[in-house]
Amino acid sequence: MFGARFLARALRSCSSAPCPGHRPPARLSVRDALGAQSTSGERVKVQGWIRSVRSQKEVLFLHINDGSSLESLQVVADSSFDNRELAFGSSVEVQGQLVKSPSKKQNMELKAEKIEVVGNCDATDNGFVHIHTPIITSNDCEGAGELFQVEPSSKIKMPEENFFNVPAFLTVSGQLHLEVMSGAFTQVFTFGPTFRAENSQSRRHLAEFYMVEAEISFVESLQDLMQVMEGLFKTATMMVLSNCPEDVELCHKFIAPGQKERLEHMLKNNFLIISYTEAVEILKQSSQNFTFTPEWGVDLHTEHEKYLVKHCGNIPVFVINYPLALKPFYMRDNEDGPQHTVAAVDLLVPGVGELFGGSLREERYHFLEQRLARSGLTETYQWYLDLRRFGSVPHGGFGMGFERYLQCILGIDNIKDVIPFPRFTHSCIL
Amino acid sequence: MFGARFLARALRSCSSAPCPGHRPPARLSVRDALGAQSTSGERVKVQGWIRSVRSQKEVLFLHINDGSSLESLQVVADSSFDNRELAFGSSVEVQGQLVKSPSKKQNMELKAEKIEVVGNCDATDNGFVHIHTPIITSNDCEGAGELFQVEPSSKIKMPEENFFNVPAFLTVSGQLHLEVMSGAFTQVFTFGPTFRAENSQSRRHLAEFYMVEAEISFVESLQDLMQVMEGLFKTATMMVLSNCPEDVELCHKFIAPGQKERLEHMLKNNFLIISYTEAVEILKQSSQNFTFTPEWGVDLHTEHEKYLVKHCGNIPVFVINYPLALKPFYMRDNEDGPQHTVAAVDLLVPGVGELFGGSLREERYHFLEQRLARSGLTETYQWYLDLRRFGSVPHGGFGMGFERYLQCILGIDNIKDVIPFPRFTHSCIL
């Protein structure tokens, strides 16, 4: 049954092109292939990642990039090479003849005689279900930060008569709604606008911004969460680089020179992990003069976050296990001491500081009950507590600020430059 | 160069499986193939649409459906058959041997000897660029309908001190923002939440709902717009039916018996077109007792819309050219008479009534200037008028209510049942 397939494969790797005997083909970088002057008909080998695929009736075009050049190498192949695995982001090794390109777009192109997929790039959803969490909500989530309240414009002066019977706010996070849904779909995510009524005109804050948030049931350690976070950052970035290389290169070339190398440095290294306690020690031992003195039990400021990333060689770094007193009621108690912490995690990245925030959630009924009672929130969050009464599971999740992510990969300094209609204090144009 | 490909093709259509001579294979429906009792080894032919693809290292699994059965037929093929064109929604003709399936999930499966793609299903974005239009906006769009106003909760009682300096509202439509972006990207769309502070508890309204909105530059006729609208409805529905047939079938079987046939009726017919004036005539000549008497110059009510769809044999119907006096300032003047109309279009569908609304936009500076002046909106919409001063083009667009779309294809009567966290007057749970 499989005979035809193996025969076809054999034929592919030895097509009608002249066969140059047994000498192994010379390995060329994309840069060298593009700059080649002679076309002696010798076979060469190029390795890299697929940046675009154009599949026509008789011919298959691939663009391959290996980071040696901003430009990609065009590979021209017989359509019998076409294969589902030749997709954006897959890594390949192509052997063939380097020839003058008939197109003016490039000098040389590679006529493929053999294409081998080294690593697949299967862009699946990893089993996450997309949930539309609501914008208008009656819960004020963390009880922290300034909220926007919502009323019909005709009623704005009589807020005692609420349209929804209760005060209603613009969401600051879809987390609690995702926790509800993760109790049915196991792995869920949302991607939508969130809101903060903070009086800030900084380069890091917007009143309306986008978040990717994920919630995962049956997660028992921060390690599991961090793996998903690092995977999301790296996969999304690879996809962006594959799908719109020109746009990214425009930013890297004209707005943020050197950003391409900084980004590659982030992608090729494993992200680091330090505890909040270690982070505070590092900051204390630093010779830098911080505006805010670092101290255990106090939140990290942006200046601290940026210092920590630099200290870690400009590799993104996870900071874990924050003081319980600093974090909201739903984060899981580490039951440690004497410095009492929760299983929280932030990811700090070069240039931006905090990009992700996440935690294991307190899934234990009695722990959560006590935390709510201590915060005076028992009545408001009765429904949330009930989630721990019926089929509770260990779970956790995180959120990533989408505009900050764009700042990080594009190297753009002001958050207002990565969103088409920025909203902030004193400004809501159009 | 192409020799290998043709040889491979020839090998594929005559694999190592026993070749049954020249007799043409019998054509079977999916229903008949699934119900077959004997496995005489005879070759058969099945035609249908691909509902799922699972590509493994050595084997390719396809599920094929032709509408004769809720269940799909599993096709098992050598992975040498694998091909980019074998995708969700492609139509195929498969020849091979019908055999007992080793799996308990189905009785029979088809061992493929030949797979021919009849029609490709290339799910591209048709060149539309996705724009995130803002939720908070300082324009009240149509000046129509009740708006939600937004202020920091701490300031809700002193609305004279606006957070954004100006009154800010939750968006009722991304149209005007899309019009800005269509001046740079030609074809744009948005998909996000929109809001109405209507005091309604009907089965058709939500305070927070999703809209797909599109805006297209260089469009000169309603005909062009309607083609995109019909294409969106049909393609999206085919994709839903391909990607999650079990979910749809669950609704059709247990909630809305007969809906499957009603939906197929919509998909296989060309949508109809009548003018508003014709629609009013049809309603006037009807023997039905309407709560609201139909009359030229008055808006169509849901009862009218539902009657019109029934009158059109339950095929979706576009109603075009509405009275100018009924429609907002931005819709294009048809310059007709004595009954003055604008180039507006609504799509009415069975069960739901209005599903899409759209129009050509008034791109002529002086026409728009006069309409704004007559409505007393010149100052507020100066920026919008300016879009007609710098590189104005004929353009148009539309919006589709997403929850109503789900109601329409699933046959679900109450709009609150197709959204996870419904918001409406007196209710904002969680």
Coordinates of N, CA and C in Angstrom, one line a residue, chain B residues 200-385:
Chain B
S200 N -35.1 47.2 27.0 CA -35.8 46.1 26.3 C -35.5 44.8 27.0
Q201 N -36.5 44.0 27.2 CA -36.3 42.6 27.6 C -36.7 41.6 26.6
S202 N -36.7 42.0 25.3 CA -37.2 41.2 24.3 C -36.3 40.0 24.0
R203 N -36.7 39.1 23.2 CA -35.9 37.9 22.8 C -34.9 38.3 21.7
R204 N -34.9 39.6 21.3 CA -34.1 40.0 20.2 C -33.0 41.0 20.5
H205 N -33.0 41.5 21.8 CA -32.1 42.6 22.1 C -31.2 42.3 23.3
L206 N -29.9 42.8 23.2 CA -29.0 42.7 24.4 C -28.4 44.1 24.6
A207 N -28.0 44.4 25.8 CA -27.3 45.7 26.0 C -25.9 45.6 25.5
E208 N -25.3 44.4 25.5 CA -23.9 44.2 25.0 C -24.0 43.0 24.0
F209 N -23.6 43.3 22.8 CA -23.7 42.3 21.7 C -22.5 42.5 20.8
Y210 N -22.2 41.4 20.0 CA -21.1 41.5 19.0 C -21.6 41.8 17.6
M211 N -20.7 42.6 16.9 CA -21.0 42.8 15.5 C -19.8 42.6 14.7
V212 N -20.0 42.0 13.5 CA -19.0 41.9 12.5 C -19.3 43.1 11.6
E213 N -18.3 44.1 11.4 CA -18.6 45.2 10.5 C -17.5 45.3 9.5
A214 N -17.8 45.6 8.2 CA -16.9 45.7 7.2 C -17.0 47.0 6.4
E215 N -16.0 47.6 5.9 CA -16.0 48.8 5.2 C -15.1 48.6 4.0
I216 N -15.6 49.0 2.8 CA -14.9 48.7 1.5 C -14.8 50.0 0.7
S217 N -13.6 50.4 0.4 CA -13.4 51.5 -0.5 C -13.5 51.1 -2.0
F218 N -13.8 52.1 -2.8 CA -14.0 51.9 -4.3 C -15.2 51.0 -4.6
V219 N -16.2 51.0 -3.7 CA -17.4 50.3 -4.0 C -18.4 51.3 -4.6
E220 N -19.0 51.0 -5.7 CA -19.9 52.0 -6.3 C -21.4 51.6 -6.4
S221 N -21.7 50.3 -6.0 CA -23.1 50.0 -6.0 C -23.5 49.1 -4.9
L222 N -24.8 49.1 -4.5 CA -25.3 48.2 -3.5 C -25.1 46.8 -3.9
Q223 N -25.1 46.5 -5.2 CA -24.9 45.2 -5.7 C -23.6 44.6 -5.2
D224 N -22.5 45.4 -5.3 CA -21.2 44.9 -4.8 C -21.2 44.6 -3.4
L225 N -21.9 45.5 -2.6 CA -22.0 45.2 -1.1 C -22.8 43.9 -0.8
M226 N -23.9 43.8 -1.5 CA -24.7 42.6 -1.2 C -24.0 41.3 -1.6
Q227 N -23.2 41.4 -2.6 CA -22.4 40.2 -2.9 C -21.5 39.8 -1.8
V228 N -20.8 40.8 -1.1 CA -20.0 40.5 0.0 C -20.8 40.0 1.2
M229 N -22.0 40.6 1.4 CA -22.8 40.2 2.5 C -23.3 38.7 2.4
E230 N -23.8 38.4 1.2 CA -24.3 37.0 0.9 C -23.1 36.0 1.0
G231 N -21.9 36.5 0.5 CA -20.7 35.6 0.6 C -20.3 35.4 2.0
L232 N -20.4 36.4 2.8 CA -20.0 36.2 4.2 C -20.9 35.3 4.9
F233 N -22.2 35.5 4.7 CA -23.2 34.6 5.4 C -23.0 33.1 5.0
K234 N -22.8 32.9 3.7 CA -22.8 31.5 3.2 C -21.4 30.9 3.5
T235 N -20.3 31.6 3.4 CA -19.0 31.0 3.7 C -18.9 30.8 5.2
A236 N -19.3 31.7 6.0 CA -19.2 31.5 7.5 C -20.0 30.3 7.9
T237 N -21.2 30.2 7.3 CA -22.1 29.1 7.7 C -21.4 27.7 7.2
M238 N -20.9 27.7 6.0 CA -20.2 26.5 5.6 C -19.0 26.1 6.5
M239 N -18.3 27.1 6.9 CA -17.2 26.9 7.8 C -17.7 26.3 9.2
V240 N -18.7 26.9 9.7 CA -19.3 26.4 11.0 C -19.7 25.0 10.8
L241 N -20.4 24.7 9.7 CA -20.9 23.3 9.5 C -19.8 22.3 9.3
S242 N -18.7 22.8 8.7 CA -17.5 21.9 8.5 C -16.7 21.7 9.8
N243 N -16.6 22.8 10.6 CA -15.7 22.7 11.7 C -16.3 22.2 13.0
C244 N -17.6 22.4 13.2 CA -18.2 21.8 14.4 C -19.6 21.3 14.1
P245 N -19.6 20.2 13.2 CA -20.9 19.6 12.9 C -21.7 19.1 14.0
E246 N -21.0 18.5 15.0 CA -21.7 17.9 16.1 C -22.5 18.9 16.9
D247 N -21.8 20.1 17.2 CA -22.5 21.1 18.0 C -23.7 21.6 17.2
V248 N -23.6 21.8 15.9 CA -24.7 22.3 15.2 C -25.8 21.3 15.1
E249 N -25.5 20.0 14.9 CA -26.5 19.0 14.9 C -27.2 18.8 16.2
L250 N -26.5 19.0 17.3 CA -27.1 19.0 18.6 C -28.3 20.0 18.7
C251 N -28.0 21.2 18.3 CA -29.1 22.2 18.3 C -30.2 21.9 17.3
H252 N -29.8 21.5 16.1 CA -30.8 21.2 15.1 C -31.7 20.0 15.5
K253 N -31.1 19.0 16.2 CA -31.9 17.8 16.6 C -32.8 18.1 17.7
F254 N -32.3 18.8 18.8 CA -33.0 18.8 20.0 C -33.7 20.1 20.3
I255 N -33.2 21.2 19.7 CA -33.8 22.5 20.0 C -34.7 23.0 18.8
A256 N -34.2 22.8 17.6 CA -34.9 23.3 16.5 C -35.1 22.3 15.4
P257 N -36.0 21.3 15.6 CA -36.2 20.3 14.5 C -36.6 21.0 13.2
G258 N -36.0 20.5 12.1 CA -36.4 21.1 10.8 C -35.4 22.3 10.4
Q259 N -34.6 22.8 11.4 CA -33.8 23.9 11.1 C -32.7 23.6 10.1
K260 N -32.2 22.3 10.1 CA -31.2 21.9 9.2 C -31.7 22.1 7.7
E261 N -32.9 21.7 7.5 CA -33.5 21.8 6.1 C -33.7 23.3 5.8
R262 N -34.2 24.1 6.8 CA -34.4 25.5 6.6 C -33.1 26.2 6.2
L263 N -32.0 25.8 6.9 CA -30.7 26.4 6.7 C -30.2 26.0 5.3
E264 N -30.3 24.7 4.9 CA -29.9 24.3 3.6 C -30.6 25.0 2.5
H265 N -31.9 25.3 2.7 CA -32.7 26.0 1.8 C -32.1 27.4 1.6
M266 N -31.7 28.1 2.7 CA -31.1 29.4 2.6 C -29.8 29.3 1.8
L267 N -29.0 28.3 2.1 CA -27.6 28.2 1.5 C -27.7 27.9 0.0
K268 N -28.7 27.1 -0.4 CA -28.6 26.7 -1.8 C -29.3 27.7 -2.8
N269 N -30.0 28.7 -2.2 CA -30.7 29.6 -3.1 C -30.0 31.0 -3.1
N270 N -30.1 31.7 -4.2 CA -29.6 33.0 -4.3 C -30.5 33.9 -3.5
F271 N -29.9 34.8 -2.7 CA -30.7 35.7 -1.9 C -31.5 36.6 -2.8
L272 N -32.7 37.1 -2.4 CA -33.5 37.9 -3.2 C -33.3 39.4 -2.9
I273 N -33.8 40.3 -3.8 CA -33.6 41.7 -3.6 C -35.0 42.4 -3.9
I274 N -35.5 43.1 -3.0 CA -36.6 44.0 -3.3 C -36.3 45.4 -2.7
S275 N -37.0 46.4 -3.3 CA -36.8 47.7 -2.8 C -37.7 48.0 -1.6
Y276 N -37.4 48.9 -0.8 CA -38.3 49.3 0.4 C -39.7 49.6 -0.1
T277 N -39.8 50.3 -1.3 CA -41.1 50.7 -1.8 C -41.9 49.5 -2.2
E278 N -41.2 48.5 -2.8 CA -41.9 47.2 -3.1 C -42.3 46.5 -1.8
A279 N -41.4 46.5 -0.8 CA -41.7 45.8 0.4 C -43.0 46.4 1.1
V280 N -43.1 47.7 1.0 CA -44.3 48.4 1.6 C -45.6 48.0 0.8
E281 N -45.4 47.9 -0.5 CA -46.6 47.4 -1.3 C -47.0 46.0 -0.9
I282 N -46.0 45.1 -0.8 CA -46.3 43.7 -0.4 C -47.0 43.7 0.9
L283 N -46.6 44.5 1.9 CA -47.2 44.5 3.2 C -48.6 45.0 3.1
K284 N -48.8 46.1 2.3 CA -50.1 46.7 2.2 C -51.1 45.7 1.6
Q285 N -50.6 44.9 0.7 CA -51.5 44.0 0.0 C -51.8 42.7 0.8
S286 N -51.0 42.5 1.9 CA -51.2 41.3 2.7 C -52.5 41.3 3.4
S287 N -53.0 40.1 3.7 CA -54.3 40.1 4.4 C -54.0 40.0 5.9
Q288 N -52.7 39.9 6.3 CA -52.4 39.8 7.7 C -52.7 41.1 8.5
N289 N -53.1 40.9 9.7 CA -53.3 42.1 10.6 C -52.1 42.5 11.4
F290 N -51.4 43.5 10.9 CA -50.2 43.9 11.6 C -50.5 44.8 12.8
T291 N -49.7 44.8 13.8 CA -49.9 45.7 15.0 C -49.5 47.1 14.5
F292 N -48.5 47.2 13.7 CA -48.1 48.5 13.1 C -48.5 48.6 11.6
T293 N -49.4 49.5 11.2 CA -49.8 49.6 9.8 C -48.6 50.0 8.9
P294 N -48.4 49.2 7.9 CA -47.3 49.5 7.0 C -47.6 50.7 6.2
E295 N -46.6 51.6 6.0 CA -46.8 52.8 5.3 C -45.5 53.4 4.8
W296 N -45.5 53.9 3.6 CA -44.2 54.4 3.0 C -43.7 55.6 3.9
G297 N -42.5 55.5 4.3 CA -41.9 56.6 5.1 C -41.8 56.2 6.6
V298 N -42.3 55.0 6.9 CA -42.2 54.5 8.3 C -41.3 53.3 8.3
D299 N -40.6 53.1 9.4 CA -39.7 52.0 9.5 C -40.4 50.7 9.5
L300 N -39.7 49.6 9.0 CA -40.3 48.3 9.0 C -40.1 47.7 10.5
H301 N -41.2 47.1 11.0 CA -41.1 46.5 12.3 C -40.7 45.0 12.1
T302 N -40.4 44.3 13.2 CA -40.0 42.9 13.1 C -41.1 42.1 12.5
E303 N -42.4 42.4 12.9 CA -43.5 41.6 12.3 C -43.5 41.7 10.8
H304 N -43.2 43.0 10.3 CA -43.1 43.2 8.8 C -42.0 42.4 8.2
E305 N -40.8 42.5 8.9 CA -39.7 41.8 8.3 C -39.9 40.3 8.2
K306 N -40.5 39.7 9.3 CA -40.7 38.3 9.3 C -41.8 37.9 8.2
Y307 N -42.8 38.8 8.0 CA -43.8 38.5 6.9 C -43.1 38.5 5.5
L308 N -42.2 39.5 5.3 CA -41.5 39.6 4.0 C -40.7 38.4 3.7
V309 N -40.0 37.9 4.7 CA -39.2 36.7 4.5 C -40.0 35.5 4.1
K310 N -41.1 35.3 4.8 CA -42.1 34.2 4.5 C -42.6 34.4 3.1
H311 N -43.0 35.6 2.8 CA -43.5 36.0 1.4 C -42.5 35.6 0.4
C312 N -41.2 35.7 0.7 CA -40.1 35.3 -0.3 C -39.7 33.9 -0.2
G313 N -40.6 33.0 0.3 CA -40.3 31.6 0.3 C -39.2 31.2 1.3
N314 N -39.1 32.0 2.4 CA -38.1 31.7 3.4 C -36.6 31.7 2.9
I315 N -36.4 32.5 1.8 CA -35.1 32.8 1.4 C -34.7 34.1 1.9
P316 N -33.5 34.3 2.4 CA -33.1 35.6 2.9 C -33.3 36.7 1.8
V317 N -33.8 37.9 2.2 CA -34.1 38.9 1.2 C -33.4 40.3 1.6
F318 N -32.8 40.9 0.6 CA -32.2 42.2 0.8 C -33.3 43.2 0.5
V319 N -33.5 44.2 1.4 CA -34.4 45.3 1.2 C -33.5 46.5 1.0
I320 N -33.7 47.2 -0.2 CA -32.8 48.3 -0.5 C -33.5 49.6 -0.7
N321 N -32.8 50.7 -0.7 CA -33.3 52.1 -1.0 C -34.4 52.5 0.0
Y322 N -34.0 52.9 1.2 CA -34.9 53.3 2.2 C -35.1 54.8 2.1
P323 N -36.3 55.3 2.7 CA -36.5 56.8 2.7 C -35.3 57.5 3.4
L324 N -34.9 58.6 2.8 CA -33.8 59.4 3.3 C -34.1 59.9 4.7
A325 N -35.3 60.2 4.9 CA -35.7 60.8 6.2 C -35.6 59.8 7.4
L326 N -35.6 58.5 7.1 CA -35.5 57.5 8.1 C -34.0 57.2 8.5
K327 N -33.1 57.6 7.7 CA -31.7 57.1 7.8 C -30.7 58.1 8.2
P328 N -29.6 57.7 8.9 CA -28.6 58.7 9.4 C -27.9 59.5 8.2
F329 N -27.2 60.5 8.6 CA -26.6 61.5 7.7 C -25.6 61.0 6.7
Y330 N -25.0 59.8 7.1 CA -23.9 59.3 6.2 C -24.3 58.5 5.1
M331 N -25.6 58.1 4.9 CA -26.0 57.2 3.8 C -26.1 58.0 2.5
R332 N -25.7 57.4 1.4 CA -25.6 58.1 0.2 C -27.0 58.4 -0.5
D333 N -27.1 59.6 -0.8 CA -28.4 60.2 -1.4 C -28.6 59.6 -2.8
N334 N -29.7 58.9 -3.1 CA -30.0 58.4 -4.4 C -30.5 59.4 -5.4
E335 N -30.7 60.7 -4.9 CA -31.1 61.8 -5.8 C -32.3 61.4 -6.6
D336 N -33.3 60.6 -6.0 CA -34.5 60.2 -6.8 C -35.7 61.0 -6.3
G337 N -36.8 60.8 -6.8 CA -38.0 61.5 -6.4 C -39.2 60.9 -7.0
P338 N -40.4 61.2 -6.7 CA -40.7 62.2 -5.6 C -40.4 61.6 -4.2
Q339 N -40.3 60.2 -4.2 CA -40.0 59.6 -2.8 C -38.5 59.5 -2.7
H340 N -37.9 60.4 -1.9 CA -36.5 60.6 -1.8 C -35.9 59.4 -1.0
T341 N -34.9 58.7 -1.6 CA -34.3 57.5 -0.8 C -32.8 57.6 -0.8
V342 N -32.2 56.8 0.1 CA -30.8 56.6 0.2 C -30.4 55.2 -0.1
A343 N -29.1 55.0 -0.5 CA -28.6 53.6 -0.9 C -28.3 52.8 0.3
A344 N -29.4 52.5 1.1 CA -29.3 51.6 2.3 C -29.7 50.2 1.9
V345 N -29.2 49.2 2.7 CA -29.6 47.8 2.5 C -29.7 47.1 3.8
D346 N -30.8 46.4 4.0 CA -30.9 45.5 5.2 C -31.1 44.1 4.6
L347 N -30.5 43.1 5.3 CA -30.8 41.7 5.0 C -31.7 41.1 6.0
L348 N -32.9 40.6 5.5 CA -33.8 39.9 6.4 C -33.7 38.4 6.3
V349 N -33.7 37.7 7.4 CA -33.6 36.2 7.3 C -34.7 35.6 8.1
P350 N -35.0 34.3 7.8 CA -36.1 33.6 8.5 C -35.8 33.5 10.0
G351 N -36.9 33.7 10.7 CA -36.8 33.5 12.2 C -36.4 34.7 12.9
V352 N -35.5 35.5 12.3 CA -34.8 36.6 13.1 C -35.2 37.9 12.6
G353 N -35.5 38.1 11.3 CA -35.7 39.4 10.7 C -34.4 40.0 10.3
E354 N -34.2 41.3 10.7 CA -33.0 42.0 10.3 C -31.8 41.4 10.8
L355 N -30.8 41.0 9.9 CA -29.6 40.4 10.4 C -28.4 41.3 10.0
F356 N -28.4 41.9 8.8 CA -27.4 42.8 8.4 C -28.0 44.2 8.1
G357 N -27.3 45.3 8.3 CA -27.6 46.6 7.9 C -26.4 47.2 7.2
G358 N -26.6 47.9 6.1 CA -25.5 48.5 5.4 C -25.9 49.6 4.5
S359 N -24.9 50.3 3.9 CA -25.2 51.4 3.0 C -24.0 51.8 2.2
L360 N -24.2 52.4 1.0 CA -23.1 53.2 0.5 C -23.0 54.4 1.3
R361 N -21.8 55.0 1.5 CA -21.7 56.2 2.3 C -21.6 57.4 1.4
E362 N -22.1 58.5 1.9 CA -22.1 59.8 1.1 C -20.7 60.2 1.0
E363 N -20.1 60.0 -0.2 CA -18.6 60.4 -0.3 C -18.5 61.8 -0.9
R364 N -19.6 62.4 -1.3 CA -19.5 63.8 -2.0 C -19.6 64.9 -1.0
Y365 N -18.5 65.7 -0.9 CA -18.4 66.7 0.1 C -19.6 67.6 0.3
H366 N -20.1 68.1 -0.8 CA -21.2 69.1 -0.7 C -22.5 68.5 -0.2
F367 N -22.8 67.3 -0.7 CA -23.9 66.5 -0.2 C -23.9 66.3 1.3
L368 N -22.7 65.8 1.7 CA -22.5 65.5 3.2 C -22.6 66.8 4.0
E369 N -22.0 67.8 3.5 CA -21.9 69.1 4.2 C -23.4 69.6 4.5
Q370 N -24.2 69.5 3.5 CA -25.6 69.9 3.6 C -26.4 69.1 4.6
R371 N -26.2 67.8 4.5 CA -26.9 66.8 5.4 C -26.5 67.1 6.8
L372 N -25.2 67.3 7.1 CA -24.8 67.6 8.4 C -25.3 68.9 8.9
A373 N -25.3 69.9 8.1 CA -25.9 71.3 8.4 C -27.3 71.1 8.8
R374 N -28.1 70.4 8.0 CA -29.5 70.2 8.3 C -29.8 69.5 9.6
S375 N -28.8 68.6 10.0 CA -29.0 67.9 11.3 C -28.4 68.6 12.4
G376 N -27.7 69.8 12.2 CA -27.1 70.5 13.2 C -25.8 69.8 13.8
L377 N -25.2 69.0 12.9 CA -24.0 68.2 13.4 C -22.7 68.6 12.8
T378 N -22.7 69.8 12.1 CA -21.5 70.2 11.3 C -20.3 70.2 12.2
E379 N -20.4 70.8 13.4 CA -19.3 71.0 14.3 C -18.7 69.7 14.8
T380 N -19.6 68.8 15.3 CA -19.2 67.5 15.8 C -18.5 66.7 14.8
Y381 N -19.0 66.7 13.6 CA -18.5 65.8 12.5 C -17.6 66.5 11.5
Q382 N -16.9 67.5 11.9 CA -16.0 68.2 11.1 C -14.9 67.2 10.6
W383 N -14.4 66.4 11.5 CA -13.3 65.5 11.2 C -13.8 64.5 10.1
Y384 N -15.1 64.1 10.2 CA -15.7 63.1 9.3 C -15.8 63.8 7.9
L385 N -16.3 65.0 7.9 CA -16.4 65.8 6.6 C -15.0 65.9 6.0

